[in-house]
């Protein structure tokens, strides 16, 4: 009976541990690092967790012993005040002194290690080979790939693609309120503050798709302010980059052409840019290659034609408060616009 109980407890513990540890994996987890910076931060986190867990257990054990031990030899305060210090008090004094010194040493060591990790993580800033400028807006991310040659710069939205193994400088700005840029698998958080330029460096050590999230409450749709981060081999990144530099492709059929006309003659052009057309407003995301993105409305919906149609038809239902207004297109017009935008790979 006792044996069965022991086995059941062991099985439960193993299950709980498995759940806890698998909870660390994922596309948005600081404990599943995919980059040097996130790796150092996660290492520090596990070290803190280990050391502090041991201390916590020691304190609990001490409390437990004090609570259940019978009051033996309770003569601490007996006898005249000038008597020699009793051995039990001497032992206590020594024990407590050791504990206090140990605590100090542990705190200083952890502080030093934390400082060293900080220096190491920041030390990568100067070695960036690529610069991306991210501007936070309520509630989406404008992403510019800057190049010393202006014609080789381009803009996208709610998505960052990085070559694996290359440190990338990310310049962070905000247009309205304070946001916070956080891609947990790659690095810690950095705030985006109006009127100020911040910087962080990302380095992806392996290929993968990760999820970034605004980590500072910034209004109604703060939770739906996410971004996709794709780390890819250098050659694929270069090919993607070259494709992004091109203008939007011409409509491939009559429906797409009709959609393009509707887009250019409706309220859409008040906010969006499509390179290669007369649409050149910079209020909302650049749509030149919108159909190549992984999600819509800053990570709110996965990208597909149906979601695109739903989003244009009634953005306020999908993301209440979004700056994207209801455009009031007729079903025919909507069909054309969706066909056109979906051709913009
Ligand atoms: Cu932007 Cu929260």
mmCIF file of N, CA, C and O in Angstrom, residues 129-133 144-156 159 161-163 166 168 232-247 289:
data_model
loop_
_atom_site.group_PDB
_atom_site.id
_atom_site.type_symbol
_atom_site.label_atom_id
_atom_site.label_comp_id
_atom_site.label_asym_id
_atom_site.label_seq_id
_atom_site.Cartn_x
_atom_site.Cartn_y
_atom_site.Cartn_z
ATOM 1 N N UNK A 129 25.746 43.949 -38.249
ATOM 2 C CA UNK A 129 26.019 44.051 -39.682
ATOM 3 C C UNK A 129 24.825 44.584 -40.452
ATOM 4 O O UNK A 129 24.917 44.855 -41.641
ATOM 5 N N UNK A 130 23.707 44.675 -39.746
ATOM 6 C CA UNK A 130 22.469 45.015 -40.435
ATOM 7 C C UNK A 130 21.679 45.933 -39.507
ATOM 8 O O UNK A 130 21.740 45.758 -38.294
ATOM 9 N N UNK A 131 20.964 46.892 -40.084
ATOM 10 C CA UNK A 131 20.186 47.785 -39.223
ATOM 11 C C UNK A 131 18.711 47.768 -39.604
ATOM 12 O O UNK A 131 18.350 47.929 -40.762
ATOM 13 N N UNK A 132 17.893 47.555 -38.604
ATOM 14 C CA UNK A 132 16.448 47.593 -38.806
ATOM 15 C C UNK A 132 15.895 48.678 -37.890
ATOM 16 O O UNK A 132 16.302 48.779 -36.730
ATOM 17 N N UNK A 133 14.994 49.483 -38.423
ATOM 18 C CA UNK A 133 14.381 50.533 -37.601
ATOM 19 C C UNK A 133 12.924 50.135 -37.347
ATOM 20 O O UNK A 133 12.155 49.946 -38.287
ATOM 21 N N UNK A 144 11.535 49.140 -40.864
ATOM 22 C CA UNK A 144 12.312 49.625 -42.010
ATOM 23 C C UNK A 144 13.674 48.958 -42.016
ATOM 24 O O UNK A 144 14.359 48.923 -40.993
ATOM 25 N N UNK A 145 14.055 48.440 -43.171
ATOM 26 C CA UNK A 145 15.400 47.908 -43.348
ATOM 27 C C UNK A 145 16.240 49.016 -43.938
ATOM 28 O O UNK A 145 16.073 49.373 -45.100
ATOM 29 N N UNK A 146 17.114 49.581 -43.110
ATOM 30 C CA UNK A 146 17.919 50.714 -43.565
ATOM 31 C C UNK A 146 19.173 50.231 -44.281
ATOM 32 O O UNK A 146 19.783 49.236 -43.891
ATOM 33 N N UNK A 147 19.541 50.969 -45.310
ATOM 34 C CA UNK A 147 20.770 50.660 -46.040
ATOM 35 C C UNK A 147 21.446 51.984 -46.340
ATOM 36 O O UNK A 147 20.770 52.995 -46.564
ATOM 37 N N UNK A 148 22.801 52.008 -46.321
ATOM 38 C CA UNK A 148 23.492 53.259 -46.658
ATOM 39 C C UNK A 148 23.064 53.777 -48.042
ATOM 40 O O UNK A 148 23.055 54.983 -48.269
ATOM 41 N N UNK A 149 22.717 52.870 -48.948
ATOM 42 C CA UNK A 149 22.193 53.290 -50.248
ATOM 43 C C UNK A 149 20.671 53.372 -50.127
ATOM 44 O O UNK A 149 20.011 52.349 -49.942
ATOM 45 N N UNK A 150 20.105 54.586 -50.202
ATOM 46 C CA UNK A 150 18.672 54.732 -49.943
ATOM 47 C C UNK A 150 17.789 53.838 -50.817
ATOM 48 O O UNK A 150 16.768 53.327 -50.349
ATOM 49 N N UNK A 151 18.215 53.595 -52.067
ATOM 50 C CA UNK A 151 17.367 52.782 -52.944
ATOM 51 C C UNK A 151 17.358 51.309 -52.508
ATOM 52 O O UNK A 151 16.562 50.513 -53.004
ATOM 53 N N UNK A 152 18.243 50.970 -51.578
ATOM 54 C CA UNK A 152 18.254 49.583 -51.087
ATOM 55 C C UNK A 152 17.561 49.454 -49.725
ATOM 56 O O UNK A 152 17.631 48.423 -49.069
ATOM 57 N N UNK A 153 16.903 50.548 -49.301
ATOM 58 C CA UNK A 153 16.117 50.483 -48.069
ATOM 59 C C UNK A 153 14.679 50.121 -48.438
ATOM 60 O O UNK A 153 14.232 50.448 -49.535
ATOM 61 N N UNK A 154 13.989 49.449 -47.543
ATOM 62 C CA UNK A 154 12.579 49.163 -47.802
ATOM 63 C C UNK A 154 11.831 49.052 -46.481
ATOM 64 O O UNK A 154 12.438 49.062 -45.411
ATOM 65 N N UNK A 155 10.516 48.941 -46.615
ATOM 66 C CA UNK A 155 9.683 48.958 -45.413
ATOM 67 C C UNK A 155 8.717 47.780 -45.425
ATOM 68 O O UNK A 155 8.218 47.376 -46.471
ATOM 69 N N UNK A 156 8.465 47.260 -44.248
ATOM 70 C CA UNK A 156 7.457 46.206 -44.112
ATOM 71 C C UNK A 156 6.717 46.461 -42.787
ATOM 72 O O UNK A 156 6.879 47.521 -42.206
ATOM 73 N N UNK A 159 6.554 42.314 -39.015
ATOM 74 C CA UNK A 159 7.342 41.128 -39.333
ATOM 75 C C UNK A 159 8.808 41.521 -39.458
ATOM 76 O O UNK A 159 9.133 42.512 -40.102
ATOM 77 N N UNK A 161 12.539 39.769 -40.496
ATOM 78 C CA UNK A 161 13.289 38.589 -40.951
ATOM 79 C C UNK A 161 14.775 38.860 -40.719
ATOM 80 O O UNK A 161 15.243 39.970 -40.978
ATOM 81 N N UNK A 162 15.459 37.845 -40.223
ATOM 82 C CA UNK A 162 16.872 38.002 -39.867
ATOM 83 C C UNK A 162 17.694 36.872 -40.460
ATOM 84 O O UNK A 162 17.227 35.737 -40.512
ATOM 85 N N UNK A 163 18.917 37.161 -40.874
ATOM 86 C CA UNK A 163 19.806 36.067 -41.253
ATOM 87 C C UNK A 163 20.383 35.414 -39.998
ATOM 88 O O UNK A 163 20.734 36.108 -39.041
ATOM 89 N N UNK A 166 23.886 36.462 -37.666
ATOM 90 C CA UNK A 166 24.337 37.831 -37.936
ATOM 91 C C UNK A 166 23.732 38.780 -36.889
ATOM 92 O O UNK A 166 22.522 38.838 -36.745
ATOM 93 N N UNK A 168 22.092 41.884 -35.519
ATOM 94 C CA UNK A 168 21.275 42.896 -36.192
ATOM 95 C C UNK A 168 20.945 44.013 -35.200
ATOM 96 O O UNK A 168 20.425 43.742 -34.116
ATOM 97 N N UNK A 232 16.372 33.015 -40.754
ATOM 98 C CA UNK A 232 16.571 32.149 -41.925
ATOM 99 C C UNK A 232 18.026 32.175 -42.374
ATOM 100 O O UNK A 232 18.765 33.093 -42.014
ATOM 101 N N UNK A 233 18.448 31.161 -43.156
ATOM 102 C CA UNK A 233 19.826 31.155 -43.636
ATOM 103 C C UNK A 233 20.111 32.403 -44.475
ATOM 104 O O UNK A 233 19.204 32.962 -45.088
ATOM 105 N N UNK A 234 21.378 32.812 -44.504
ATOM 106 C CA UNK A 234 21.777 34.062 -45.153
ATOM 107 C C UNK A 234 21.291 34.145 -46.618
ATOM 108 O O UNK A 234 20.786 35.181 -47.050
ATOM 109 N N UNK A 235 21.437 33.047 -47.371
ATOM 110 C CA UNK A 235 21.072 33.124 -48.802
ATOM 111 C C UNK A 235 19.573 33.344 -48.977
ATOM 112 O O UNK A 235 19.147 34.122 -49.829
ATOM 113 N N UNK A 236 18.765 32.675 -48.129
ATOM 114 C CA UNK A 236 17.313 32.878 -48.230
ATOM 115 C C UNK A 236 16.937 34.290 -47.815
ATOM 116 O O UNK A 236 16.044 34.918 -48.378
ATOM 117 N N UNK A 237 17.646 34.787 -46.793
ATOM 118 C CA UNK A 237 17.379 36.160 -46.360
ATOM 119 C C UNK A 237 17.707 37.147 -47.476
ATOM 120 O O UNK A 237 16.936 38.064 -47.760
ATOM 121 N N UNK A 238 18.867 36.950 -48.132
ATOM 122 C CA UNK A 238 19.267 37.863 -49.210
ATOM 123 C C UNK A 238 18.254 37.836 -50.361
ATOM 124 O O UNK A 238 17.936 38.868 -50.945
ATOM 125 N N UNK A 239 17.735 36.629 -50.664
ATOM 126 C CA UNK A 239 16.741 36.515 -51.732
ATOM 127 C C UNK A 239 15.453 37.254 -51.338
ATOM 128 O O UNK A 239 14.861 37.979 -52.141
ATOM 129 N N UNK A 240 15.045 37.067 -50.081
ATOM 130 C CA UNK A 240 13.835 37.748 -49.594
ATOM 131 C C UNK A 240 14.030 39.260 -49.653
ATOM 132 O O UNK A 240 13.165 39.996 -50.132
ATOM 133 N N UNK A 241 15.190 39.709 -49.219
ATOM 134 C CA UNK A 241 15.484 41.130 -49.189
ATOM 135 C C UNK A 241 15.428 41.727 -50.611
ATOM 136 O O UNK A 241 14.848 42.786 -50.830
ATOM 137 N N UNK A 242 16.033 41.005 -51.558
ATOM 138 C CA UNK A 242 16.035 41.484 -52.945
ATOM 139 C C UNK A 242 14.596 41.582 -53.463
ATOM 140 O O UNK A 242 14.234 42.544 -54.145
ATOM 141 N N UNK A 243 13.766 40.601 -53.097
ATOM 142 C CA UNK A 243 12.374 40.616 -53.565
ATOM 143 C C UNK A 243 11.598 41.776 -52.954
ATOM 144 O O UNK A 243 10.740 42.380 -53.602
ATOM 145 N N UNK A 244 11.916 42.115 -51.692
ATOM 146 C CA UNK A 244 11.215 43.212 -51.023
ATOM 147 C C UNK A 244 11.511 44.562 -51.676
ATOM 148 O O UNK A 244 10.734 45.501 -51.573
ATOM 149 N N UNK A 245 12.681 44.641 -52.324
ATOM 150 C CA UNK A 245 13.075 45.916 -52.937
ATOM 151 C C UNK A 245 12.281 46.208 -54.209
ATOM 152 O O UNK A 245 12.209 47.350 -54.645
ATOM 153 N N UNK A 246 11.678 45.165 -54.763
ATOM 154 C CA UNK A 246 10.956 45.384 -56.021
ATOM 155 C C UNK A 246 9.608 46.048 -55.752
ATOM 156 O O UNK A 246 9.058 45.964 -54.660
ATOM 157 N N UNK A 247 9.084 46.712 -56.781
ATOM 158 C CA UNK A 247 7.753 47.309 -56.678
ATOM 159 C C UNK A 247 6.712 46.208 -56.699
ATOM 160 O O UNK A 247 7.023 45.049 -56.986
ATOM 161 N N UNK A 289 4.172 44.267 -50.308
ATOM 162 C CA UNK A 289 4.320 42.802 -50.373
ATOM 163 C C UNK A 289 3.499 42.150 -49.257
ATOM 164 O O UNK A 289 3.952 41.195 -48.613
#
